[in-house]
Coordinates of C-alpha atoms in Angstrom, one line a residue:
S1372 CA 116.0 122.0 85.9
L1373 CA 114.1 119.1 84.7
G1374 CA 113.0 116.0 86.7
I1375 CA 112.3 112.8 84.8
V1376 CA 110.7 109.8 86.5
I1377 CA 111.2 106.5 84.7
P1378 CA 109.1 103.6 85.9
T1379 CA 110.8 100.3 85.3
L1380 CA 110.4 96.5 85.6
N1381 CA 113.2 94.3 84.3
E1382 CA 114.7 97.0 82.0
E1383 CA 118.4 96.3 82.4
K1384 CA 118.9 96.2 78.7
V1385 CA 117.0 99.4 77.8
L1386 CA 117.7 101.6 80.9
P1387 CA 121.3 102.5 80.0
I1388 CA 120.3 103.6 76.5
T1389 CA 117.4 105.7 77.8
S1390 CA 119.2 107.4 80.6
E1391 CA 122.3 108.1 78.5
E1392 CA 120.1 109.8 75.8
L1393 CA 118.4 111.9 78.4
L1394 CA 121.6 113.0 80.0
K1395 CA 123.0 114.2 76.6
D1396 CA 120.9 117.3 77.0
K1397 CA 123.4 119.9 78.1
E1398 CA 121.0 122.8 78.0
N1399 CA 119.0 121.6 81.0
E1400 CA 120.0 120.3 84.4
I1401 CA 118.3 116.9 84.4
E1402 CA 117.6 114.7 87.4
I1403 CA 116.5 111.2 86.6
I1404 CA 114.7 109.0 89.2
V1405 CA 114.2 105.4 88.4
V1406 CA 111.2 103.9 90.2
D1407 CA 111.4 100.2 89.9
G1408 CA 108.4 97.8 90.4
G1409 CA 110.5 94.9 91.8
S1410 CA 112.7 93.9 88.9
S1411 CA 114.4 90.5 89.1
D1412 CA 117.3 91.6 86.8
G1413 CA 120.0 94.3 87.4
T1414 CA 117.8 97.3 86.7
I1415 CA 118.5 99.0 90.1
Q1416 CA 122.2 98.3 90.0
I1417 CA 122.5 99.7 86.5
A1418 CA 120.6 102.9 87.5
K1419 CA 122.9 103.4 90.5
K1420 CA 126.0 102.9 88.3
Q1421 CA 124.7 105.7 86.0
N1422 CA 124.5 108.0 89.0
V1423 CA 120.7 108.4 88.9
K1424 CA 118.4 108.2 91.8
A1425 CA 116.8 104.8 92.1
M1426 CA 114.2 103.2 94.3
S1427 CA 112.5 99.9 94.3
I1428 CA 108.8 100.0 95.3
V1429 CA 106.4 97.1 95.1
N1430 CA 103.6 98.9 96.9
T1431 CA 100.5 100.7 95.8
S1432 CA 100.6 103.7 93.4
R1433 CA 100.0 105.9 96.5
A1434 CA 103.3 104.8 98.0
I1435 CA 105.0 105.5 94.7
N1436 CA 103.6 109.0 94.6
L1437 CA 104.7 109.6 98.2
D1438 CA 108.2 108.4 97.6
I1439 CA 108.6 110.4 94.5
A1440 CA 107.4 113.5 96.3
A1441 CA 109.8 112.9 99.1
S1442 CA 112.7 112.6 96.6
F1443 CA 111.8 116.0 95.2
K1444 CA 111.2 117.4 98.7
V1445 CA 107.7 118.5 97.7

Protein backbone atom coordinates (compact mmCIF):
# COMPACT_ATOMS: atom_id res chain seq x y z
CA SER A 1 0.00 0.00 0.00
CA LEU A 2 1.26 3.43 -0.95
CA GLY A 3 -0.09 6.79 0.21
CA ILE A 4 0.59 9.85 -1.91
CA VAL A 5 -0.18 13.38 -0.76
CA ILE A 6 -0.54 15.96 -3.51
CA PRO A 7 -0.51 19.58 -2.35
CA THR A 8 -2.50 21.75 -4.76
CA LEU A 9 -3.49 25.31 -5.51
CA ASN A 10 -5.55 25.94 -8.65
CA GLU A 11 -4.47 22.71 -10.36
CA GLU A 12 -7.71 21.73 -12.11
CA LYS A 13 -5.91 21.31 -15.45
CA VAL A 14 -2.99 19.23 -14.14
CA LEU A 15 -4.58 17.18 -11.34
CA PRO A 16 -6.53 14.78 -13.59
CA ILE A 17 -3.40 13.90 -15.54
CA THR A 18 -1.29 13.45 -12.40
CA SER A 19 -3.75 11.29 -10.52
CA GLU A 20 -4.61 9.14 -13.56
CA GLU A 21 -0.93 8.39 -14.10
CA LEU A 22 -0.45 7.46 -10.45
CA LEU A 23 -3.50 5.21 -10.44
CA LYS A 24 -2.19 3.27 -13.48
CA ASP A 25 0.16 1.42 -11.13
CA LYS A 26 -1.60 -1.91 -10.73
CA GLU A 27 1.20 -3.48 -8.68
CA ASN A 28 0.55 -1.29 -5.64
CA GLU A 29 -2.56 -0.30 -3.77
CA ILE A 30 -2.38 3.50 -4.02
CA GLU A 31 -4.27 6.01 -1.91
CA ILE A 32 -4.13 9.60 -3.11
CA ILE A 33 -4.91 12.52 -0.83
CA VAL A 34 -5.25 15.97 -2.36
CA VAL A 35 -4.51 18.73 0.16
CA ASP A 36 -5.67 21.96 -1.37
CA GLY A 37 -4.49 25.37 -0.21
CA GLY A 38 -7.71 27.22 -1.07
CA SER A 39 -8.05 26.94 -4.83
CA SER A 40 -10.46 29.24 -6.63
CA ASP A 41 -10.92 26.79 -9.52
CA GLY A 42 -12.43 23.30 -9.59
CA THR A 43 -9.46 21.43 -8.10
CA ILE A 44 -11.39 19.91 -5.16
CA GLN A 45 -14.39 18.93 -7.30
CA ILE A 46 -12.11 17.21 -9.82
CA ALA A 47 -10.34 15.30 -7.06
CA LYS A 48 -13.65 14.08 -5.66
CA LYS A 49 -14.82 12.99 -9.13
CA GLN A 50 -11.64 10.92 -9.45
CA ASN A 51 -12.50 9.16 -6.21
CA VAL A 52 -9.46 10.38 -4.27
CA LYS A 53 -9.52 11.86 -0.80
CA ALA A 54 -9.55 15.64 -0.92
CA MET A 55 -9.40 18.32 1.72
CA SER A 56 -9.16 22.07 1.53
CA ILE A 57 -6.99 23.68 4.17
CA VAL A 58 -6.00 27.32 4.35
CA ASN A 59 -4.37 27.09 7.79
CA THR A 60 -0.80 26.66 8.98
CA SER A 61 1.43 23.75 8.02
CA ARG A 62 0.78 22.26 11.45
CA ALA A 63 -2.92 22.03 10.67
CA ILE A 64 -2.13 20.36 7.36
CA ASN A 65 0.07 17.80 9.11
CA LEU A 66 -2.63 17.06 11.68
CA ASP A 67 -5.31 16.61 9.03
CA ILE A 68 -3.12 14.33 6.93
CA ALA A 69 -2.25 12.25 9.99
CA ALA A 70 -5.95 11.96 10.81
CA SER A 71 -6.69 10.78 7.25
CA PHE A 72 -4.19 7.97 7.68
CA LYS A 73 -5.37 7.33 11.26
CA VAL A 74 -1.78 7.74 12.50
